[in-house]
PDB file of C-alpha atoms in Angstrom:
ATOM      1  CA  UNK A   5      24.730   6.171   3.004  1.00  0.00           C
ATOM      2  CA  UNK A   6      22.880   6.687   6.289  1.00  0.00           C
ATOM      3  CA  UNK A   7      19.157   6.050   6.640  1.00  0.00           C
ATOM      4  CA  UNK A   8      17.016   9.177   6.676  1.00  0.00           C
ATOM      5  CA  UNK A   9      15.378   9.842  10.038  1.00  0.00           C
ATOM      6  CA  UNK A  10      12.000  11.437  10.732  1.00  0.00           C
ATOM      7  CA  UNK A  11      10.238  12.355  13.963  1.00  0.00           C
ATOM      8  CA  UNK A  12       6.626  11.990  15.069  1.00  0.00           C
ATOM      9  CA  UNK A  13       5.044  15.302  16.069  1.00  0.00           C
ATOM     10  CA  UNK A  14       3.268  15.752  19.426  1.00  0.00           C
ATOM     11  CA  UNK A  15      -0.479  15.089  19.099  1.00  0.00           C
ATOM     12  CA  UNK A  16      -1.480  13.508  22.407  1.00  0.00           C
ATOM     13  CA  UNK A  17      -3.207  15.067  25.379  1.00  0.00           C
ATOM     14  CA  UNK A  18      -0.079  15.791  27.454  1.00  0.00           C
ATOM     15  CA  UNK A  19       0.969  18.351  24.824  1.00  0.00           C
ATOM     16  CA  UNK A  20      -0.172  21.904  24.106  1.00  0.00           C
ATOM     17  CA  UNK A  21      -0.743  21.361  20.395  1.00  0.00           C
ATOM     18  CA  UNK A  22      -0.745  25.012  19.312  1.00  0.00           C
ATOM     19  CA  UNK A  23       2.556  25.676  21.081  1.00  0.00           C
ATOM     20  CA  UNK A  24       4.282  22.302  21.093  1.00  0.00           C
ATOM     21  CA  UNK A  25       3.691  21.116  17.521  1.00  0.00           C
ATOM     22  CA  UNK A  26       5.537  24.067  15.904  1.00  0.00           C
ATOM     23  CA  UNK A  27       8.137  24.151  18.689  1.00  0.00           C
ATOM     24  CA  UNK A  28       9.034  20.463  18.321  1.00  0.00           C
ATOM     25  CA  UNK A  29       8.954  20.775  14.514  1.00  0.00           C
ATOM     26  CA  UNK A  30      11.472  23.635  14.553  1.00  0.00           C
ATOM     27  CA  UNK A  31      13.714  21.831  17.028  1.00  0.00           C
ATOM     28  CA  UNK A  32      13.617  18.569  15.072  1.00  0.00           C
ATOM     29  CA  UNK A  33      14.588  20.321  11.846  1.00  0.00           C
ATOM     30  CA  UNK A  34      17.527  21.956  13.636  1.00  0.00           C
ATOM     31  CA  UNK A  35      18.609  18.595  15.069  1.00  0.00           C
ATOM     32  CA  UNK A  36      18.772  17.111  11.573  1.00  0.00           C
ATOM     33  CA  UNK A  37      15.549  15.146  11.285  1.00  0.00           C
ATOM     34  CA  UNK A  38      14.551  15.194   7.626  1.00  0.00           C
ATOM     35  CA  UNK A  39      10.826  14.637   8.019  1.00  0.00           C
ATOM     36  CA  UNK A  40       7.964  15.254  10.456  1.00  0.00           C
ATOM     37  CA  UNK A  41       4.996  12.906  10.804  1.00  0.00           C
ATOM     38  CA  UNK A  42       1.480  12.674  12.174  1.00  0.00           C
ATOM     39  CA  UNK A  43      -0.942   9.784  12.677  1.00  0.00           C
ATOM     40  CA  UNK A  44      -4.716   9.532  12.953  1.00  0.00           C
ATOM     41  CA  UNK A  45      -6.876   8.331  15.817  1.00  0.00           C
ATOM     42  CA  UNK A  46     -10.344   9.828  15.538  1.00  0.00           C
ATOM     43  CA  UNK A  47     -11.869   8.837  18.885  1.00  0.00           C
ATOM     44  CA  UNK A  48     -11.549   6.693  22.008  1.00  0.00           C
ATOM     45  CA  UNK A  49     -14.555   4.371  22.508  1.00  0.00           C
ATOM     46  CA  UNK A  50     -15.672   4.038  26.106  1.00  0.00           C
ATOM     47  CA  UNK A  51     -16.444   1.353  26.894  1.00  0.00           C
ATOM     48  CA  UNK A  52     -14.357  -0.205  24.134  1.00  0.00           C
ATOM     49  CA  UNK A  53     -16.399  -2.543  21.945  1.00  0.00           C
ATOM     50  CA  UNK A  54     -13.312  -3.743  20.086  1.00  0.00           C
ATOM     51  CA  UNK A  55      -9.712  -4.353  21.116  1.00  0.00           C
ATOM     52  CA  UNK A  56      -6.774  -2.305  19.872  1.00  0.00           C
ATOM     53  CA  UNK A  57      -5.986  -3.119  16.214  1.00  0.00           C
ATOM     54  CA  UNK A  58      -9.109  -5.305  16.283  1.00  0.00           C
ATOM     55  CA  UNK A  59      -7.393  -7.815  18.601  1.00  0.00           C
ATOM     56  CA  UNK A  60      -9.845  -9.135  21.170  1.00  0.00           C
ATOM     57  CA  UNK A  61      -8.956  -8.181  24.736  1.00  0.00           C
ATOM     58  CA  UNK A  62      -6.097  -5.824  23.819  1.00  0.00           C
ATOM     59  CA  UNK A  63      -6.812  -2.491  25.571  1.00  0.00           C
ATOM     60  CA  UNK A  64      -6.537   0.860  23.893  1.00  0.00           C
ATOM     61  CA  UNK A  65      -3.693   2.951  25.357  1.00  0.00           C
ATOM     62  CA  UNK A  66      -4.800   5.813  27.547  1.00  0.00           C
ATOM     63  CA  UNK A  67      -2.801   8.187  25.333  1.00  0.00           C
ATOM     64  CA  UNK A  68      -5.398   7.692  22.573  1.00  0.00           C
ATOM     65  CA  UNK A  69      -8.039   9.514  24.629  1.00  0.00           C
ATOM     66  CA  UNK A  70      -7.032  12.725  22.877  1.00  0.00           C
ATOM     67  CA  UNK A  71      -5.162  12.771  19.560  1.00  0.00           C
ATOM     68  CA  UNK A  72      -5.044  16.057  17.650  1.00  0.00           C
ATOM     69  CA  UNK A  73      -6.358  16.128  14.075  1.00  0.00           C
ATOM     70  CA  UNK A  74      -3.398  15.199  11.856  1.00  0.00           C
ATOM     71  CA  UNK A  75      -3.617  17.781   9.071  1.00  0.00           C
ATOM     72  CA  UNK A  76      -4.097  20.653  11.526  1.00  0.00           C
ATOM     73  CA  UNK A  77      -0.994  19.464  13.402  1.00  0.00           C
ATOM     74  CA  UNK A  78       0.965  19.119  10.167  1.00  0.00           C
ATOM     75  CA  UNK A  79      -0.057  22.616   9.073  1.00  0.00           C
ATOM     76  CA  UNK A  80       1.317  24.052  12.323  1.00  0.00           C
ATOM     77  CA  UNK A  81       4.590  22.257  11.637  1.00  0.00           C
ATOM     78  CA  UNK A  82       4.673  23.436   8.017  1.00  0.00           C
ATOM     79  CA  UNK A  83       4.435  27.076   9.075  1.00  0.00           C
ATOM     80  CA  UNK A  84       7.314  26.630  11.526  1.00  0.00           C
ATOM     81  CA  UNK A  85       9.800  24.835   9.249  1.00  0.00           C
ATOM     82  CA  UNK A  86      11.511  25.250   5.905  1.00  0.00           C
ATOM     83  CA  UNK A  87      13.013  21.948   4.764  1.00  0.00           C
ATOM     84  CA  UNK A  88      11.564  18.932   6.563  1.00  0.00           C
ATOM     85  CA  UNK A  89       9.131  16.760   4.641  1.00  0.00           C
ATOM     86  CA  UNK A  90       5.624  16.596   6.122  1.00  0.00           C
ATOM     87  CA  UNK A  91       4.120  13.125   6.235  1.00  0.00           C
ATOM     88  CA  UNK A  92       1.057  11.215   7.407  1.00  0.00           C
ATOM     89  CA  UNK A  93       1.602   7.714   8.758  1.00  0.00           C
ATOM     90  CA  UNK A  94      -1.184   7.138   8.411  1.00  0.00           C
ATOM     91  CA  UNK A  95      -4.436   8.852   7.558  1.00  0.00           C
ATOM     92  CA  UNK A  96      -7.362   6.428   7.790  1.00  0.00           C
ATOM     93  CA  UNK A  97      -8.558   7.048   4.250  1.00  0.00           C
ATOM     94  CA  UNK A  98     -12.243   6.024   4.519  1.00  0.00           C
ATOM     95  CA  UNK A  99     -12.799   8.530   7.342  1.00  0.00           C
ATOM     96  CA  UNK A 100     -12.307  11.369   4.826  1.00  0.00           C
ATOM     97  CA  UNK A 101     -14.361  12.712   1.956  1.00  0.00           C
ATOM     98  CA  UNK A 102     -11.983  12.027  -0.968  1.00  0.00           C
ATOM     99  CA  UNK A 103     -12.298  15.351  -2.804  1.00  0.00           C
ATOM    100  CA  UNK A 104     -11.900  17.440   0.329  1.00  0.00           C
ATOM    101  CA  UNK A 105      -8.854  15.477   1.494  1.00  0.00           C
ATOM    102  CA  UNK A 106      -7.230  15.735  -1.938  1.00  0.00           C
ATOM    103  CA  UNK A 107      -7.824  19.502  -1.934  1.00  0.00           C
ATOM    104  CA  UNK A 108      -6.426  19.898   1.612  1.00  0.00           C
ATOM    105  CA  UNK A 109      -3.266  17.935   0.838  1.00  0.00           C
ATOM    106  CA  UNK A 110      -2.709  19.873  -2.399  1.00  0.00           C
ATOM    107  CA  UNK A 111      -3.084  23.174  -0.551  1.00  0.00           C
ATOM    108  CA  UNK A 112      -0.665  22.105   2.189  1.00  0.00           C
ATOM    109  CA  UNK A 113       1.875  20.979  -0.403  1.00  0.00           C
ATOM    110  CA  UNK A 114       1.594  24.249  -2.325  1.00  0.00           C
ATOM    111  CA  UNK A 115       1.919  26.274   0.885  1.00  0.00           C
ATOM    112  CA  UNK A 116       4.923  24.306   2.143  1.00  0.00           C
ATOM    113  CA  UNK A 117       6.863  24.345  -1.105  1.00  0.00           C
ATOM    114  CA  UNK A 118       6.329  20.701  -2.064  1.00  0.00           C
ATOM    115  CA  UNK A 119       7.009  18.860   1.186  1.00  0.00           C
ATOM    116  CA  UNK A 120       3.933  16.665   1.720  1.00  0.00           C
ATOM    117  CA  UNK A 121       4.021  12.848   1.797  1.00  0.00           C
ATOM    118  CA  UNK A 122       0.530  11.303   1.793  1.00  0.00           C
ATOM    119  CA  UNK A 123       0.406   8.059   3.762  1.00  0.00           C
ATOM    120  CA  UNK A 124      -2.918   6.217   3.734  1.00  0.00           C
ATOM    121  CA  UNK A 125      -4.378   3.127   5.377  1.00  0.00           C
ATOM    122  CA  UNK A 126      -7.781   1.515   5.810  1.00  0.00           C
ATOM    123  CA  UNK A 127      -7.827   1.466   9.610  1.00  0.00           C
ATOM    124  CA  UNK A 128      -9.407  -1.140  11.876  1.00  0.00           C
ATOM    125  CA  UNK A 129     -11.730   0.616  14.364  1.00  0.00           C
ATOM    126  CA  UNK A 130     -15.437  -0.094  13.856  1.00  0.00           C
ATOM    127  CA  UNK A 131     -16.263   2.816  16.180  1.00  0.00           C
ATOM    128  CA  UNK A 132     -14.320   5.272  14.031  1.00  0.00           C
ATOM    129  CA  UNK A 133     -16.098   3.991  10.932  1.00  0.00           C
ATOM    130  CA  UNK A 134     -19.482   4.362  12.609  1.00  0.00           C
ATOM    131  CA  UNK A 135     -18.708   7.967  13.531  1.00  0.00           C
ATOM    132  CA  UNK A 136     -16.936   9.289  10.460  1.00  0.00           C
ATOM    133  CA  UNK A 137     -16.592   6.994   7.452  1.00  0.00           C
ATOM    134  CA  UNK A 138     -17.993   7.766   4.016  1.00  0.00           C
ATOM    135  CA  UNK A 139     -18.396   4.022   3.242  1.00  0.00           C
ATOM    136  CA  UNK A 140     -19.035   0.954   5.431  1.00  0.00           C
ATOM    137  CA  UNK A 141     -16.155  -0.931   7.062  1.00  0.00           C
ATOM    138  CA  UNK A 142     -16.676  -3.841   4.659  1.00  0.00           C
ATOM    139  CA  UNK A 143     -15.957  -1.493   1.729  1.00  0.00           C
ATOM    140  CA  UNK A 144     -12.783   0.029   3.181  1.00  0.00           C
ATOM    141  CA  UNK A 145     -10.532  -1.296   0.413  1.00  0.00           C
ATOM    142  CA  UNK A 146     -12.734   0.158  -2.310  1.00  0.00           C
ATOM    143  CA  UNK A 147     -12.897   3.426  -0.383  1.00  0.00           C
ATOM    144  CA  UNK A 148      -9.092   3.616  -0.383  1.00  0.00           C
ATOM    145  CA  UNK A 149      -8.983   2.815  -4.097  1.00  0.00           C
ATOM    146  CA  UNK A 150     -11.352   5.693  -4.813  1.00  0.00           C
ATOM    147  CA  UNK A 151      -9.424   8.092  -2.582  1.00  0.00           C
ATOM    148  CA  UNK A 152      -6.200   7.343  -4.466  1.00  0.00           C
ATOM    149  CA  UNK A 153      -7.973   7.873  -7.785  1.00  0.00           C
ATOM    150  CA  UNK A 154      -9.502  11.163  -6.673  1.00  0.00           C
ATOM    151  CA  UNK A 155      -6.159  12.440  -5.395  1.00  0.00           C
ATOM    152  CA  UNK A 156      -4.406  11.609  -8.656  1.00  0.00           C
ATOM    153  CA  UNK A 157      -7.157  13.376 -10.605  1.00  0.00           C
ATOM    154  CA  UNK A 158      -7.373  16.491  -8.408  1.00  0.00           C
ATOM    155  CA  UNK A 159      -3.588  16.873  -8.280  1.00  0.00           C
ATOM    156  CA  UNK A 160      -3.276  16.447 -12.043  1.00  0.00           C
ATOM    157  CA  UNK A 161      -3.973  18.736 -14.947  1.00  0.00           C
ATOM    158  CA  UNK A 162      -7.229  20.613 -15.453  1.00  0.00           C
ATOM    159  CA  UNK A 163      -9.960  19.994 -16.317  1.00  0.00           C
ATOM    160  CA  UNK A 164     -10.376  17.405 -13.583  1.00  0.00           C
ATOM    161  CA  UNK A 165     -12.782  14.582 -14.402  1.00  0.00           C
ATOM    162  CA  UNK A 166     -13.618  11.660 -12.097  1.00  0.00           C
ATOM    163  CA  UNK A 167     -16.583   9.298 -11.872  1.00  0.00           C
ATOM    164  CA  UNK A 168     -16.573   7.116  -8.778  1.00  0.00           C
ATOM    165  CA  UNK A 169     -18.913   5.680  -6.158  1.00  0.00           C
ATOM    166  CA  UNK A 170     -18.712   8.673  -3.803  1.00  0.00           C
ATOM    167  CA  UNK A 171     -17.021  11.306  -5.965  1.00  0.00           C
ATOM    168  CA  UNK A 172     -18.236  12.604  -9.297  1.00  0.00           C
ATOM    169  CA  UNK A 173     -16.404  15.497 -10.957  1.00  0.00           C
ATOM    170  CA  UNK A 174     -17.896  16.180 -14.360  1.00  0.00           C
ATOM    171  CA  UNK A 175     -15.259  18.682 -15.483  1.00  0.00           C
ATOM    172  CA  UNK A 176     -13.667  21.308 -13.295  1.00  0.00           C
ATOM    173  CA  UNK A 177     -10.666  23.475 -12.627  1.00  0.00           C
ATOM    174  CA  UNK A 178      -9.315  22.600  -9.166  1.00  0.00           C
ATOM    175  CA  UNK A 179      -6.556  24.590  -7.516  1.00  0.00           C
ATOM    176  CA  UNK A 180      -4.156  25.149  -6.014  1.00  0.00           C
ATOM    177  CA  UNK A 181      -2.143  22.308  -7.456  1.00  0.00           C
ATOM    178  CA  UNK A 182       0.637  20.652  -5.453  1.00  0.00           C
ATOM    179  CA  UNK A 183       4.069  22.194  -5.879  1.00  0.00           C
ATOM    180  CA  UNK A 184       5.228  18.794  -7.192  1.00  0.00           C
ATOM    181  CA  UNK A 185       3.668  15.319  -7.450  1.00  0.00           C
ATOM    182  CA  UNK A 186       2.717  14.259  -3.924  1.00  0.00           C
ATOM    183  CA  UNK A 187       3.945  10.714  -3.216  1.00  0.00           C
ATOM    184  CA  UNK A 188       1.239   8.323  -2.020  1.00  0.00           C
ATOM    185  CA  UNK A 189       2.400   5.685   0.429  1.00  0.00           C
ATOM    186  CA  UNK A 190       0.358   2.834   1.871  1.00  0.00           C
ATOM    187  CA  UNK A 191       0.436   0.732   5.010  1.00  0.00           C
ATOM    188  CA  UNK A 192      -0.012  -2.640   3.328  1.00  0.00           C
ATOM    189  CA  UNK A 193       0.060  -5.903   5.272  1.00  0.00           C
ATOM    190  CA  UNK A 194      -2.243  -8.297   3.372  1.00  0.00           C
ATOM    191  CA  UNK A 195      -1.800  -9.736  -0.097  1.00  0.00           C
ATOM    192  CA  UNK A 196      -4.575  -7.585  -1.558  1.00  0.00           C
ATOM    193  CA  UNK A 197      -3.118  -4.452   0.065  1.00  0.00           C
ATOM    194  CA  UNK A 198       0.326  -5.241  -1.315  1.00  0.00           C
ATOM    195  CA  UNK A 199      -1.109  -5.594  -4.801  1.00  0.00           C
ATOM    196  CA  UNK A 200      -2.810  -2.216  -4.432  1.00  0.00           C
ATOM    197  CA  UNK A 201       0.496  -0.686  -3.378  1.00  0.00           C
ATOM    198  CA  UNK A 202       2.491  -2.205  -6.230  1.00  0.00           C
ATOM    199  CA  UNK A 203      -0.085  -1.163  -8.832  1.00  0.00           C
ATOM    200  CA  UNK A 204      -1.175   2.263  -7.587  1.00  0.00           C
ATOM    201  CA  UNK A 205       1.126   3.779  -4.929  1.00  0.00           C
ATOM    202  CA  UNK A 206       4.597   5.229  -4.667  1.00  0.00           C
ATOM    203  CA  UNK A 207       5.725   3.676  -1.420  1.00  0.00           C
ATOM    204  CA  UNK A 208       5.275   1.488   1.632  1.00  0.00           C
ATOM    205  CA  UNK A 209       4.783   2.357   5.314  1.00  0.00           C
ATOM    206  CA  UNK A 210       5.688  -0.703   7.400  1.00  0.00           C
ATOM    207  CA  UNK A 211       5.685  -0.856  11.198  1.00  0.00           C
ATOM    208  CA  UNK A 212       8.781  -1.644  13.263  1.00  0.00           C
ATOM    209  CA  UNK A 213       7.675  -5.020  14.623  1.00  0.00           C
ATOM    210  CA  UNK A 214      11.130  -6.604  14.512  1.00  0.00           C
ATOM    211  CA  UNK A 215      13.872  -6.610  11.895  1.00  0.00           C
ATOM    212  CA  UNK A 216      13.296 -10.182  10.699  1.00  0.00           C
ATOM    213  CA  UNK A 217       9.562  -9.679  10.230  1.00  0.00           C
ATOM    214  CA  UNK A 218       9.988  -6.373   8.377  1.00  0.00           C
ATOM    215  CA  UNK A 219      12.710  -7.853   6.161  1.00  0.00           C
ATOM    216  CA  UNK A 220      10.389 -10.720   5.196  1.00  0.00           C
ATOM    217  CA  UNK A 221       7.527  -8.312   4.414  1.00  0.00           C
ATOM    218  CA  UNK A 222       9.900  -6.229   2.298  1.00  0.00           C
ATOM    219  CA  UNK A 223      11.026  -9.339   0.399  1.00  0.00           C
ATOM    220  CA  UNK A 224       7.420 -10.317  -0.327  1.00  0.00           C
ATOM    221  CA  UNK A 225       6.640  -6.817  -1.584  1.00  0.00           C
ATOM    222  CA  UNK A 226       9.666  -6.701  -3.890  1.00  0.00           C
ATOM    223  CA  UNK A 227       8.892 -10.158  -5.247  1.00  0.00           C
ATOM    224  CA  UNK A 228       5.330  -9.072  -5.978  1.00  0.00           C
ATOM    225  CA  UNK A 229       6.550  -5.906  -7.713  1.00  0.00           C
ATOM    226  CA  UNK A 230       8.795  -7.993  -9.967  1.00  0.00           C
ATOM    227  CA  UNK A 231       5.980 -10.448 -10.655  1.00  0.00           C
ATOM    228  CA  UNK A 232       3.609  -7.641 -11.661  1.00  0.00           C
ATOM    229  CA  UNK A 233       6.183  -5.890 -13.831  1.00  0.00           C
ATOM    230  CA  UNK A 234       6.678  -2.774 -11.732  1.00  0.00           C
ATOM    231  CA  UNK A 235       9.840  -0.908 -12.727  1.00  0.00           C
ATOM    232  CA  UNK A 236       9.517   2.188 -10.514  1.00  0.00           C
ATOM    233  CA  UNK A 237      11.291   1.943  -7.146  1.00  0.00           C
ATOM    234  CA  UNK A 238       9.135   1.544  -4.038  1.00  0.00           C
ATOM    235  CA  UNK A 239       9.867   4.253  -1.505  1.00  0.00           C
ATOM    236  CA  UNK A 240       9.917   3.028   2.120  1.00  0.00           C
ATOM    237  CA  UNK A 241       9.374   4.736   5.488  1.00  0.00           C
ATOM    238  CA  UNK A 242       9.393   2.496   8.553  1.00  0.00           C
ATOM    239  CA  UNK A 243       7.209   3.674  11.458  1.00  0.00           C
ATOM    240  CA  UNK A 244       8.741   3.053  14.884  1.00  0.00           C
ATOM    241  CA  UNK A 245       6.446   3.528  17.877  1.00  0.00           C
ATOM    242  CA  UNK A 246       9.152   3.847  20.523  1.00  0.00           C
ATOM    243  CA  UNK A 247       8.655   3.879  24.281  1.00  0.00           C
ATOM    244  CA  UNK A 248      11.546   5.451  26.112  1.00  0.00           C
ATOM    245  CA  UNK A 249      12.555   4.276  29.558  1.00  0.00           C
ATOM    246  CA  UNK A 250      15.646   5.279  31.511  1.00  0.00           C
ATOM    247  CA  UNK A 251      18.576   2.867  31.454  1.00  0.00           C
ATOM    248  CA  UNK A 252      18.205   0.146  34.070  1.00  0.00           C
ATOM    249  CA  UNK A 253      14.386   0.087  33.969  1.00  0.00           C
ATOM    250  CA  UNK A 254      14.121  -2.613  31.334  1.00  0.00           C
ATOM    251  CA  UNK A 255      13.276  -6.194  32.134  1.00  0.00           C
ATOM    252  CA  UNK A 256      13.595  -9.439  30.245  1.00  0.00           C
ATOM    253  CA  UNK A 257      11.729  -9.963  27.006  1.00  0.00           C
ATOM    254  CA  UNK A 258      12.010  -6.365  25.861  1.00  0.00           C
ATOM    255  CA  UNK A 259       9.930  -5.445  22.824  1.00  0.00           C
ATOM    256  CA  UNK A 260      11.600  -3.722  19.842  1.00  0.00           C
ATOM    257  CA  UNK A 261      12.077   0.019  20.411  1.00  0.00           C
ATOM    258  CA  UNK A 262      11.024  -0.184  24.065  1.00  0.00           C
ATOM    259  CA  UNK A 263      13.862   0.830  26.369  1.00  0.00           C
ATOM    260  CA  UNK A 264      16.660   3.299  26.898  1.00  0.00           C
ATOM    261  CA  UNK A 265      18.026   5.579  24.177  1.00  0.00           C
ATOM    262  CA  UNK A 266      20.878   3.127  23.612  1.00  0.00           C
ATOM    263  CA  UNK A 267      18.436   0.233  23.208  1.00  0.00           C
ATOM    264  CA  UNK A 268      16.209   2.195  20.836  1.00  0.00           C
ATOM    265  CA  UNK A 269      19.249   3.069  18.717  1.00  0.00           C
ATOM    266  CA  UNK A 270      20.360  -0.577  18.747  1.00  0.00           C
ATOM    267  CA  UNK A 271      16.971  -1.540  17.306  1.00  0.00           C
ATOM    268  CA  UNK A 272      17.167   1.307  14.761  1.00  0.00           C
ATOM    269  CA  UNK A 273      20.526  -0.042  13.584  1.00  0.00           C
ATOM    270  CA  UNK A 274      19.108  -3.556  13.174  1.00  0.00           C
ATOM    271  CA  UNK A 275      16.172  -2.278  11.109  1.00  0.00           C
ATOM    272  CA  UNK A 276      18.393   0.055   9.065  1.00  0.00           C
ATOM    273  CA  UNK A 277      20.284  -2.994   7.791  1.00  0.00           C
ATOM    274  CA  UNK A 278      17.144  -4.058   5.897  1.00  0.00           C
ATOM    275  CA  UNK A 279      17.881  -1.272   3.419  1.00  0.00           C
ATOM    276  CA  UNK A 280      14.767   0.870   3.856  1.00  0.00           C
ATOM    277  CA  UNK A 281      14.934   4.525   2.823  1.00  0.00           C
ATOM    278  CA  UNK A 282      13.770   6.184   6.014  1.00  0.00           C
ATOM    279  CA  UNK A 283      12.771   5.507   9.613  1.00  0.00           C
ATOM    280  CA  UNK A 284      10.130   7.555  11.404  1.00  0.00           C
ATOM    281  CA  UNK A 285      10.715   7.561  15.175  1.00  0.00           C
ATOM    282  CA  UNK A 286       7.573   8.396  17.171  1.00  0.00           C
ATOM    283  CA  UNK A 287       8.528   8.918  20.827  1.00  0.00           C
ATOM    284  CA  UNK A 288       5.631  11.041  22.045  1.00  0.00           C
ATOM    285  CA  UNK A 289       3.476   8.434  23.774  1.00  0.00           C
ATOM    286  CA  UNK A 290       5.785   7.651  26.698  1.00  0.00           C
ATOM    287  CA  UNK A 291       7.058  11.157  27.439  1.00  0.00           C
ATOM    288  CA  UNK A 292       5.728  13.812  29.805  1.00  0.00           C
ATOM    289  CA  UNK A 293       5.921  16.972  27.741  1.00  0.00           C
ATOM    290  CA  UNK A 294       7.510  18.695  24.763  1.00  0.00           C
ATOM    291  CA  UNK A 295      10.760  19.463  26.577  1.00  0.00           C
ATOM    292  CA  UNK A 296      11.325  15.796  27.343  1.00  0.00           C
ATOM    293  CA  UNK A 297      10.325  14.886  23.787  1.00  0.00           C
ATOM    294  CA  UNK A 298      12.938  17.270  22.386  1.00  0.00           C
ATOM    295  CA  UNK A 299      15.624  16.000  24.766  1.00  0.00           C
ATOM    296  CA  UNK A 300      15.045  12.322  23.971  1.00  0.00           C
ATOM    297  CA  UNK A 301      14.679  13.019  20.230  1.00  0.00           C
ATOM    298  CA  UNK A 302      18.029  14.833  20.233  1.00  0.00           C
ATOM    299  CA  UNK A 303      19.731  11.988  22.101  1.00  0.00           C
ATOM    300  CA  UNK A 304      18.274   9.372  19.724  1.00  0.00           C
ATOM    301  CA  UNK A 305      19.351  11.348  16.655  1.00  0.00           C
ATOM    302  CA  UNK A 306      22.896  11.961  17.886  1.00  0.00           C
ATOM    303  CA  UNK A 307      23.488   8.358  18.965  1.00  0.00           C
ATOM    304  CA  UNK A 308      21.886   6.970  15.818  1.00  0.00           C
ATOM    305  CA  UNK A 309      24.198   9.011  13.631  1.00  0.00           C
ATOM    306  CA  UNK A 310      27.193   8.060  15.761  1.00  0.00           C
ATOM    307  CA  UNK A 311      26.200   4.404  15.277  1.00  0.00           C
ATOM    308  CA  UNK A 312      26.038   4.867  11.512  1.00  0.00           C
ATOM    309  CA  UNK A 313      22.243   4.610  11.201  1.00  0.00           C
TER     310      UNK A 313
END
């Protein structure tokens, strides 16, 4: 069985979001991509007080200067498609008021006929937390726990009741309900985050940092699930932040998923052997416009399928 493939939607400043997001979504669904994905980057600090991913000295990419709001982008894609699943990889959970996010995701799922996949993470940017978070950076894990609890409550049967740190719902009818249970997936790298995933989430959103590293993370997660008595399968969607370059432009020491279409597909094949359910290919950052994004996405899909990915 081949690995399912998804595509990252255009959100960066070189794209016309209102035109390009639905256009790329329609084209990707026609190509055969089974899912469409967005990510969250709330702002671009200038000057940067913190390195990318919290790593000192690592600069933020210029493409992060303008990243369209993820749920608006996903709604544009939902209106333009019929079958593709609609996922977030990831929403930075503590930047959102839990009840409002739960209500928005339920509405999008109802409107799209049950296609939403809710991917959450805790983020790393102190500047984003200062601007938008509902709880301090030090409480980001507890904020994610509450968000998951609120979502489960709001998406469940009425009356909805929840008593948390930020959210208190005494007893209420909350609609619309999702068309079907929305899967919650987490980007979990630490031991505590993996435990949260095993105990409270439906799936895992790893990053494509190299096949050996991802395979080891996947082994640790499965071992933990067995240790904690989890019997439900863990759904997996690997995020691949690919940078396309024409053949012949690649030097020594190439990073995974950085290179020509053939090299990207070679890396996809290596990661597919891990046995994950799905791979999300996000190509948008290195491309000029939506036309180039569609062309490269089509080439990646066709060659990946020809290679048995």
